[in-house]
Amino acid sequence: MNSPHNHQVKINATKINMEYKNQKVGNVNASSTQVTLPFQPLSLVFYHINYFVDMPKEMMKYGVTGKTIQLLHDVGGVFRPGVLTALMGITGAGKTTLLDVLAGRKTGGHTEGTIRIAGYPKKQEIFSRISGYCEQSDIHSPNLTVYESLQFSAWLRLPSNVKSRQRHMFIEEVIDLVELTGLKNSMVGLAGTTGLSAEQRKRLTIAVELVASPSIIFMDEPTTGLDARAAAIVMRTVRKTVDTGRTIVCTIHRPSIEIFEAFDEQ
């Protein structure tokens, strides 16, 4: 779907240069109203990751003398394009911590180790433009419709040279991908009271990240708090997203057999 021959994406250790242009998707008979913003399938490799934070003052009351506490110890792995990877472990194992470290979301503490994107050292200012992060809590403005939520994200995160018509068509494609077409004019509402259901809000969270056309997406427990049917719907959306060639990594806790088998690697 996103062959390197269809667009120009140059990546090196210091910058990524992207040229956005109209493209047909699917076969040569695809509708001229379809547009796909380019992204380059990228691998993420990390090794010898160690993460330290300052020792909490409460711990010192119990005789602990160290100045730091280590939360991640010599962690390594690889995430590949088109592969849905699960980070599994008990509560407190460090799943979300690892995800946050790899995504560059940790502003405190000290990180050691190597992270490479497509073979090049990771540069956070570049990485933030080619990656997305779906938090466990779905935070959306209750006073916007589904379409307006995606439009707001697209205006903020897509390059300024993306034309309005192209942006509109891309948003429509994302809505179709996450199966929210019938709800695009519905108000988001308040969680648990009005508006979208829990699994619909989760799919909206995924869509908000997709409109930025990221190559790599991190998802923190996308099925938490959902019943079996809702979780299956969300995982179907995740599966369709990774099938576009993106790299997707999910933390997951106590999955059902069906959810576990939806992943390519654990």
PDB file of N, CA and C in Angstrom, residues 136-216:
ATOM      1  N   GLN A 136      -3.781   5.000  27.542  1.00  0.00           N
ATOM      2  CA  GLN A 136      -4.786   4.098  28.093  1.00  0.00           C
ATOM      3  C   GLN A 136      -6.095   4.838  28.356  1.00  0.00           C
ATOM      4  N   SER A 137      -5.977   6.087  28.781  1.00  0.00           N
ATOM      5  CA  SER A 137      -7.174   6.912  29.010  1.00  0.00           C
ATOM      6  C   SER A 137      -7.496   7.676  27.731  1.00  0.00           C
ATOM      7  N   ASP A 138      -8.741   7.573  27.285  1.00  0.00           N
ATOM      8  CA  ASP A 138      -9.161   8.248  26.056  1.00  0.00           C
ATOM      9  C   ASP A 138      -9.622   9.660  26.389  1.00  0.00           C
ATOM     10  N   ILE A 139      -8.811  10.641  26.025  1.00  0.00           N
ATOM     11  CA  ILE A 139      -9.096  12.035  26.364  1.00  0.00           C
ATOM     12  C   ILE A 139      -9.501  12.779  25.094  1.00  0.00           C
ATOM     13  N   HIS A 140     -10.787  13.153  25.016  1.00  0.00           N
ATOM     14  CA  HIS A 140     -11.291  13.876  23.865  1.00  0.00           C
ATOM     15  C   HIS A 140     -12.201  15.001  24.334  1.00  0.00           C
ATOM     16  N   SER A 141     -12.321  16.016  23.521  1.00  0.00           N
ATOM     17  CA  SER A 141     -13.250  17.094  23.845  1.00  0.00           C
ATOM     18  C   SER A 141     -14.676  16.598  23.662  1.00  0.00           C
ATOM     19  N   PRO A 142     -15.509  16.689  24.683  1.00  0.00           N
ATOM     20  CA  PRO A 142     -16.883  16.171  24.583  1.00  0.00           C
ATOM     21  C   PRO A 142     -17.770  17.006  23.669  1.00  0.00           C
ATOM     22  N   ASN A 143     -17.344  18.219  23.337  1.00  0.00           N
ATOM     23  CA  ASN A 143     -18.182  19.135  22.571  1.00  0.00           C
ATOM     24  C   ASN A 143     -17.898  19.115  21.072  1.00  0.00           C
ATOM     25  N   LEU A 144     -17.057  18.170  20.633  1.00  0.00           N
ATOM     26  CA  LEU A 144     -16.747  18.040  19.210  1.00  0.00           C
ATOM     27  C   LEU A 144     -17.371  16.770  18.661  1.00  0.00           C
ATOM     28  N   THR A 145     -17.609  16.761  17.364  1.00  0.00           N
ATOM     29  CA  THR A 145     -18.045  15.532  16.717  1.00  0.00           C
ATOM     30  C   THR A 145     -16.809  14.683  16.425  1.00  0.00           C
ATOM     31  N   VAL A 146     -17.037  13.443  15.982  1.00  0.00           N
ATOM     32  CA  VAL A 146     -15.924  12.560  15.624  1.00  0.00           C
ATOM     33  C   VAL A 146     -15.093  13.195  14.508  1.00  0.00           C
ATOM     34  N   TYR A 147     -15.775  13.718  13.493  1.00  0.00           N
ATOM     35  CA  TYR A 147     -15.057  14.323  12.363  1.00  0.00           C
ATOM     36  C   TYR A 147     -14.270  15.548  12.827  1.00  0.00           C
ATOM     37  N   GLU A 148     -14.870  16.379  13.658  1.00  0.00           N
ATOM     38  CA  GLU A 148     -14.188  17.594  14.126  1.00  0.00           C
ATOM     39  C   GLU A 148     -12.967  17.249  14.972  1.00  0.00           C
ATOM     40  N   SER A 149     -13.036  16.169  15.741  1.00  0.00           N
ATOM     41  CA  SER A 149     -11.885  15.745  16.543  1.00  0.00           C
ATOM     42  C   SER A 149     -10.704  15.382  15.643  1.00  0.00           C
ATOM     43  N   LEU A 150     -10.994  14.661  14.562  1.00  0.00           N
ATOM     44  CA  LEU A 150      -9.937  14.275  13.629  1.00  0.00           C
ATOM     45  C   LEU A 150      -9.447  15.479  12.837  1.00  0.00           C
ATOM     46  N   GLN A 151     -10.354  16.363  12.491  1.00  0.00           N
ATOM     47  CA  GLN A 151      -9.970  17.568  11.762  1.00  0.00           C
ATOM     48  C   GLN A 151      -9.025  18.432  12.597  1.00  0.00           C
ATOM     49  N   PHE A 152      -9.318  18.553  13.885  1.00  0.00           N
ATOM     50  CA  PHE A 152      -8.477  19.338  14.791  1.00  0.00           C
ATOM     51  C   PHE A 152      -7.071  18.737  14.873  1.00  0.00           C
ATOM     52  N   SER A 153      -7.003  17.400  15.009  1.00  0.00           N
ATOM     53  CA  SER A 153      -5.712  16.726  15.067  1.00  0.00           C
ATOM     54  C   SER A 153      -4.942  16.901  13.761  1.00  0.00           C
ATOM     55  N   ALA A 154      -5.649  16.800  12.633  1.00  0.00           N
ATOM     56  CA  ALA A 154      -4.999  16.931  11.328  1.00  0.00           C
ATOM     57  C   ALA A 154      -4.445  18.333  11.119  1.00  0.00           C
ATOM     58  N   TRP A 155      -5.183  19.340  11.523  1.00  0.00           N
ATOM     59  CA  TRP A 155      -4.714  20.717  11.377  1.00  0.00           C
ATOM     60  C   TRP A 155      -3.439  20.953  12.184  1.00  0.00           C
ATOM     61  N   LEU A 156      -3.372  20.357  13.354  1.00  0.00           N
ATOM     62  CA  LEU A 156      -2.211  20.572  14.228  1.00  0.00           C
ATOM     63  C   LEU A 156      -0.983  19.772  13.801  1.00  0.00           C
ATOM     64  N   ARG A 157      -1.188  18.582  13.241  1.00  0.00           N
ATOM     65  CA  ARG A 157      -0.073  17.646  13.099  1.00  0.00           C
ATOM     66  C   ARG A 157       0.380  17.378  11.675  1.00  0.00           C
ATOM     67  N   LEU A 158      -0.448  17.677  10.695  1.00  0.00           N
ATOM     68  CA  LEU A 158      -0.014  17.465   9.320  1.00  0.00           C
ATOM     69  C   LEU A 158       0.762  18.678   8.813  1.00  0.00           C
ATOM     70  N   PRO A 159       1.695  18.474   7.905  1.00  0.00           N
ATOM     71  CA  PRO A 159       2.466  19.597   7.355  1.00  0.00           C
ATOM     72  C   PRO A 159       1.558  20.632   6.702  1.00  0.00           C
ATOM     73  N   SER A 160       1.988  21.867   6.703  1.00  0.00           N
ATOM     74  CA  SER A 160       1.165  22.965   6.196  1.00  0.00           C
ATOM     75  C   SER A 160       0.937  22.884   4.693  1.00  0.00           C
ATOM     76  N   ASN A 161       1.788  22.119   3.979  1.00  0.00           N
ATOM     77  CA  ASN A 161       1.617  22.034   2.527  1.00  0.00           C
ATOM     78  C   ASN A 161       0.573  21.002   2.117  1.00  0.00           C
ATOM     79  N   VAL A 162      -0.046  20.323   3.087  1.00  0.00           N
ATOM     80  CA  VAL A 162      -1.159  19.422   2.768  1.00  0.00           C
ATOM     81  C   VAL A 162      -2.401  20.273   2.532  1.00  0.00           C
ATOM     82  N   LYS A 163      -2.971  20.161   1.345  1.00  0.00           N
ATOM     83  CA  LYS A 163      -4.109  21.004   0.978  1.00  0.00           C
ATOM     84  C   LYS A 163      -5.368  20.583   1.732  1.00  0.00           C
ATOM     85  N   SER A 164      -6.286  21.533   1.870  1.00  0.00           N
ATOM     86  CA  SER A 164      -7.506  21.304   2.638  1.00  0.00           C
ATOM     87  C   SER A 164      -8.317  20.141   2.066  1.00  0.00           C
ATOM     88  N   ARG A 165      -8.449  20.070   0.741  1.00  0.00           N
ATOM     89  CA  ARG A 165      -9.214  18.998   0.116  1.00  0.00           C
ATOM     90  C   ARG A 165      -8.561  17.645   0.378  1.00  0.00           C
ATOM     91  N   GLN A 166      -7.239  17.610   0.301  1.00  0.00           N
ATOM     92  CA  GLN A 166      -6.506  16.375   0.556  1.00  0.00           C
ATOM     93  C   GLN A 166      -6.654  15.952   2.010  1.00  0.00           C
ATOM     94  N   ARG A 167      -6.607  16.921   2.909  1.00  0.00           N
ATOM     95  CA  ARG A 167      -6.760  16.635   4.327  1.00  0.00           C
ATOM     96  C   ARG A 167      -8.141  16.045   4.611  1.00  0.00           C
ATOM     97  N   HIS A 168      -9.157  16.631   3.991  1.00  0.00           N
ATOM     98  CA  HIS A 168     -10.534  16.145   4.168  1.00  0.00           C
ATOM     99  C   HIS A 168     -10.662  14.702   3.689  1.00  0.00           C
ATOM    100  N   MET A 169     -10.115  14.389   2.525  1.00  0.00           N
ATOM    101  CA  MET A 169     -10.218  13.033   1.986  1.00  0.00           C
ATOM    102  C   MET A 169      -9.469  12.033   2.858  1.00  0.00           C
ATOM    103  N   PHE A 170      -8.334  12.457   3.384  1.00  0.00           N
ATOM    104  CA  PHE A 170      -7.562  11.558   4.232  1.00  0.00           C
ATOM    105  C   PHE A 170      -8.298  11.269   5.531  1.00  0.00           C
ATOM    106  N   ILE A 171      -8.927  12.295   6.118  1.00  0.00           N
ATOM    107  CA  ILE A 171      -9.717  12.100   7.335  1.00  0.00           C
ATOM    108  C   ILE A 171     -10.843  11.112   7.072  1.00  0.00           C
ATOM    109  N   GLU A 172     -11.496  11.236   5.927  1.00  0.00           N
ATOM    110  CA  GLU A 172     -12.585  10.322   5.570  1.00  0.00           C
ATOM    111  C   GLU A 172     -12.068   8.889   5.476  1.00  0.00           C
ATOM    112  N   GLU A 173     -10.878   8.699   4.927  1.00  0.00           N
ATOM    113  CA  GLU A 173     -10.311   7.358   4.815  1.00  0.00           C
ATOM    114  C   GLU A 173      -9.987   6.775   6.183  1.00  0.00           C
ATOM    115  N   VAL A 174      -9.465   7.624   7.071  1.00  0.00           N
ATOM    116  CA  VAL A 174      -9.151   7.162   8.423  1.00  0.00           C
ATOM    117  C   VAL A 174     -10.431   6.763   9.152  1.00  0.00           C
ATOM    118  N   ILE A 175     -11.476   7.562   9.012  1.00  0.00           N
ATOM    119  CA  ILE A 175     -12.768   7.245   9.634  1.00  0.00           C
ATOM    120  C   ILE A 175     -13.275   5.896   9.139  1.00  0.00           C
ATOM    121  N   ASP A 176     -13.113   5.647   7.842  1.00  0.00           N
ATOM    122  CA  ASP A 176     -13.544   4.371   7.279  1.00  0.00           C
ATOM    123  C   ASP A 176     -12.691   3.219   7.808  1.00  0.00           C
ATOM    124  N   LEU A 177     -11.394   3.447   7.957  1.00  0.00           N
ATOM    125  CA  LEU A 177     -10.488   2.406   8.439  1.00  0.00           C
ATOM    126  C   LEU A 177     -10.845   1.957   9.849  1.00  0.00           C
ATOM    127  N   VAL A 178     -11.207   2.900  10.719  1.00  0.00           N
ATOM    128  CA  VAL A 178     -11.530   2.552  12.104  1.00  0.00           C
ATOM    129  C   VAL A 178     -13.031   2.275  12.289  1.00  0.00           C
ATOM    130  N   GLU A 179     -13.752   2.234  11.176  1.00  0.00           N
ATOM    131  CA  GLU A 179     -15.174   1.863  11.181  1.00  0.00           C
ATOM    132  C   GLU A 179     -16.033   2.809  12.022  1.00  0.00           C
ATOM    133  N   LEU A 180     -15.829   4.107  11.803  1.00  0.00           N
ATOM    134  CA  LEU A 180     -16.643   5.104  12.497  1.00  0.00           C
ATOM    135  C   LEU A 180     -17.428   5.967  11.513  1.00  0.00           C
ATOM    136  N   THR A 181     -17.557   5.503  10.275  1.00  0.00           N
ATOM    137  CA  THR A 181     -18.227   6.303   9.246  1.00  0.00           C
ATOM    138  C   THR A 181     -19.639   6.700   9.661  1.00  0.00           C
ATOM    139  N   GLY A 182     -20.380   5.766  10.227  1.00  0.00           N
ATOM    140  CA  GLY A 182     -21.750   6.056  10.625  1.00  0.00           C
ATOM    141  C   GLY A 182     -21.857   6.990  11.819  1.00  0.00           C
ATOM    142  N   LEU A 183     -20.744   7.249  12.468  1.00  0.00           N
ATOM    143  CA  LEU A 183     -20.755   8.090  13.674  1.00  0.00           C
ATOM    144  C   LEU A 183     -19.951   9.380  13.502  1.00  0.00           C
ATOM    145  N   LYS A 184     -19.545   9.682  12.279  1.00  0.00           N
ATOM    146  CA  LYS A 184     -18.616  10.810  12.092  1.00  0.00           C
ATOM    147  C   LYS A 184     -19.229  12.151  12.496  1.00  0.00           C
ATOM    148  N   ASN A 185     -20.548  12.258  12.465  1.00  0.00           N
ATOM    149  CA  ASN A 185     -21.200  13.507  12.865  1.00  0.00           C
ATOM    150  C   ASN A 185     -21.783  13.433  14.270  1.00  0.00           C
ATOM    151  N   SER A 186     -21.450  12.373  15.006  1.00  0.00           N
ATOM    152  CA  SER A 186     -21.932  12.218  16.379  1.00  0.00           C
ATOM    153  C   SER A 186     -21.020  12.955  17.350  1.00  0.00           C
ATOM    154  N   MET A 187     -21.623  13.502  18.401  1.00  0.00           N
ATOM    155  CA  MET A 187     -20.835  14.170  19.438  1.00  0.00           C
ATOM    156  C   MET A 187     -20.050  13.140  20.235  1.00  0.00           C
ATOM    157  N   VAL A 188     -18.824  13.497  20.591  1.00  0.00           N
ATOM    158  CA  VAL A 188     -17.995  12.586  21.384  1.00  0.00           C
ATOM    159  C   VAL A 188     -18.615  12.373  22.758  1.00  0.00           C
ATOM    160  N   GLY A 189     -19.065  13.444  23.390  1.00  0.00           N
ATOM    161  CA  GLY A 189     -19.729  13.346  24.685  1.00  0.00           C
ATOM    162  C   GLY A 189     -18.780  13.011  25.819  1.00  0.00           C
ATOM    163  N   LEU A 190     -19.363  12.755  26.978  1.00  0.00           N
ATOM    164  CA  LEU A 190     -18.595  12.446  28.180  1.00  0.00           C
ATOM    165  C   LEU A 190     -18.500  10.940  28.363  1.00  0.00           C
ATOM    166  N   ALA A 191     -17.345  10.482  28.762  1.00  0.00           N
ATOM    167  CA  ALA A 191     -17.108   9.043  28.931  1.00  0.00           C
ATOM    168  C   ALA A 191     -18.055   8.467  29.976  1.00  0.00           C
ATOM    169  N   GLY A 192     -18.730   7.380  29.606  1.00  0.00           N
ATOM    170  CA  GLY A 192     -19.589   6.675  30.542  1.00  0.00           C
ATOM    171  C   GLY A 192     -20.960   7.273  30.748  1.00  0.00           C
ATOM    172  N   THR A 193     -21.237   8.417  30.120  1.00  0.00           N
ATOM    173  CA  THR A 193     -22.542   9.047  30.327  1.00  0.00           C
ATOM    174  C   THR A 193     -23.246   9.326  29.008  1.00  0.00           C
ATOM    175  N   THR A 194     -22.638  10.157  28.164  1.00  0.00           N
ATOM    176  CA  THR A 194     -23.265  10.511  26.883  1.00  0.00           C
ATOM    177  C   THR A 194     -22.284  10.284  25.745  1.00  0.00           C
ATOM    178  N   GLY A 195     -22.820  10.270  24.539  1.00  0.00           N
ATOM    179  CA  GLY A 195     -21.951  10.190  23.369  1.00  0.00           C
ATOM    180  C   GLY A 195     -21.447   8.794  23.066  1.00  0.00           C
ATOM    181  N   LEU A 196     -20.189   8.698  22.671  1.00  0.00           N
ATOM    182  CA  LEU A 196     -19.616   7.448  22.210  1.00  0.00           C
ATOM    183  C   LEU A 196     -19.438   6.448  23.345  1.00  0.00           C
ATOM    184  N   SER A 197     -19.538   5.167  22.973  1.00  0.00           N
ATOM    185  CA  SER A 197     -19.272   4.106  23.944  1.00  0.00           C
ATOM    186  C   SER A 197     -17.778   3.982  24.174  1.00  0.00           C
ATOM    187  N   ALA A 198     -17.376   3.133  25.116  1.00  0.00           N
ATOM    188  CA  ALA A 198     -15.962   2.981  25.468  1.00  0.00           C
ATOM    189  C   ALA A 198     -15.140   2.501  24.280  1.00  0.00           C
ATOM    190  N   GLU A 199     -15.633   1.497  23.550  1.00  0.00           N
ATOM    191  CA  GLU A 199     -14.842   0.983  22.428  1.00  0.00           C
ATOM    192  C   GLU A 199     -14.853   1.958  21.253  1.00  0.00           C
ATOM    193  N   GLN A 200     -15.911   2.751  21.092  1.00  0.00           N
ATOM    194  CA  GLN A 200     -15.929   3.764  20.038  1.00  0.00           C
ATOM    195  C   GLN A 200     -14.932   4.879  20.346  1.00  0.00           C
ATOM    196  N   ARG A 201     -14.836   5.248  21.621  1.00  0.00           N
ATOM    197  CA  ARG A 201     -13.861   6.255  22.026  1.00  0.00           C
ATOM    198  C   ARG A 201     -12.437   5.736  21.808  1.00  0.00           C
ATOM    199  N   LYS A 202     -12.222   4.452  22.059  1.00  0.00           N
ATOM    200  CA  LYS A 202     -10.903   3.873  21.851  1.00  0.00           C
ATOM    201  C   LYS A 202     -10.525   3.913  20.375  1.00  0.00           C
ATOM    202  N   ARG A 203     -11.502   3.593  19.509  1.00  0.00           N
ATOM    203  CA  ARG A 203     -11.232   3.652  18.078  1.00  0.00           C
ATOM    204  C   ARG A 203     -10.995   5.087  17.619  1.00  0.00           C
ATOM    205  N   LEU A 204     -11.668   6.039  18.261  1.00  0.00           N
ATOM    206  CA  LEU A 204     -11.420   7.448  17.943  1.00  0.00           C
ATOM    207  C   LEU A 204      -9.999   7.842  18.354  1.00  0.00           C
ATOM    208  N   THR A 205      -9.547   7.334  19.488  1.00  0.00           N
ATOM    209  CA  THR A 205      -8.176   7.608  19.932  1.00  0.00           C
ATOM    210  C   THR A 205      -7.167   7.122  18.895  1.00  0.00           C
ATOM    211  N   ILE A 206      -7.399   5.929  18.359  1.00  0.00           N
ATOM    212  CA  ILE A 206      -6.516   5.392  17.321  1.00  0.00           C
ATOM    213  C   ILE A 206      -6.571   6.273  16.075  1.00  0.00           C
ATOM    214  N   ALA A 207      -7.778   6.701  15.708  1.00  0.00           N
ATOM    215  CA  ALA A 207      -7.949   7.532  14.517  1.00  0.00           C
ATOM    216  C   ALA A 207      -7.246   8.875  14.658  1.00  0.00           C
ATOM    217  N   VAL A 208      -7.297   9.465  15.855  1.00  0.00           N
ATOM    218  CA  VAL A 208      -6.645  10.751  16.093  1.00  0.00           C
ATOM    219  C   VAL A 208      -5.141  10.659  15.833  1.00  0.00           C
ATOM    220  N   GLU A 209      -4.550   9.508  16.153  1.00  0.00           N
ATOM    221  CA  GLU A 209      -3.132   9.310  15.876  1.00  0.00           C
ATOM    222  C   GLU A 209      -2.893   9.010  14.398  1.00  0.00           C
ATOM    223  N   LEU A 210      -3.805   8.278  13.779  1.00  0.00           N
ATOM    224  CA  LEU A 210      -3.627   7.892  12.376  1.00  0.00           C
ATOM    225  C   LEU A 210      -3.639   9.080  11.429  1.00  0.00           C
ATOM    226  N   VAL A 211      -4.388  10.139  11.755  1.00  0.00           N
ATOM    227  CA  VAL A 211      -4.448  11.279  10.840  1.00  0.00           C
ATOM    228  C   VAL A 211      -3.119  12.006  10.744  1.00  0.00           C
ATOM    229  N   ALA A 212      -2.199  11.724  11.657  1.00  0.00           N
ATOM    230  CA  ALA A 212      -0.848  12.292  11.555  1.00  0.00           C
ATOM    231  C   ALA A 212       0.033  11.464  10.632  1.00  0.00           C
ATOM    232  N   SER A 213      -0.505  10.362  10.102  1.00  0.00           N
ATOM    233  CA  SER A 213       0.196   9.451   9.185  1.00  0.00           C
ATOM    234  C   SER A 213       1.516   8.963   9.770  1.00  0.00           C
ATOM    235  N   PRO A 214       1.490   8.375  10.982  1.00  0.00           N
ATOM    236  CA  PRO A 214       2.733   7.922  11.613  1.00  0.00           C
ATOM    237  C   PRO A 214       3.210   6.593  11.044  1.00  0.00           C
ATOM    238  N   SER A 215       4.503   6.348  11.167  1.00  0.00           N
ATOM    239  CA  SER A 215       5.078   5.063  10.765  1.00  0.00           C
ATOM    240  C   SER A 215       5.042   4.062  11.910  1.00  0.00           C
ATOM    241  N   ILE A 216       5.134   4.567  13.146  1.00  0.00           N
ATOM    242  CA  ILE A 216       5.173   3.725  14.336  1.00  0.00           C
ATOM    243  C   ILE A 216       4.113   4.216  15.323  1.00  0.00           C
TER     244      ILE A 216
END
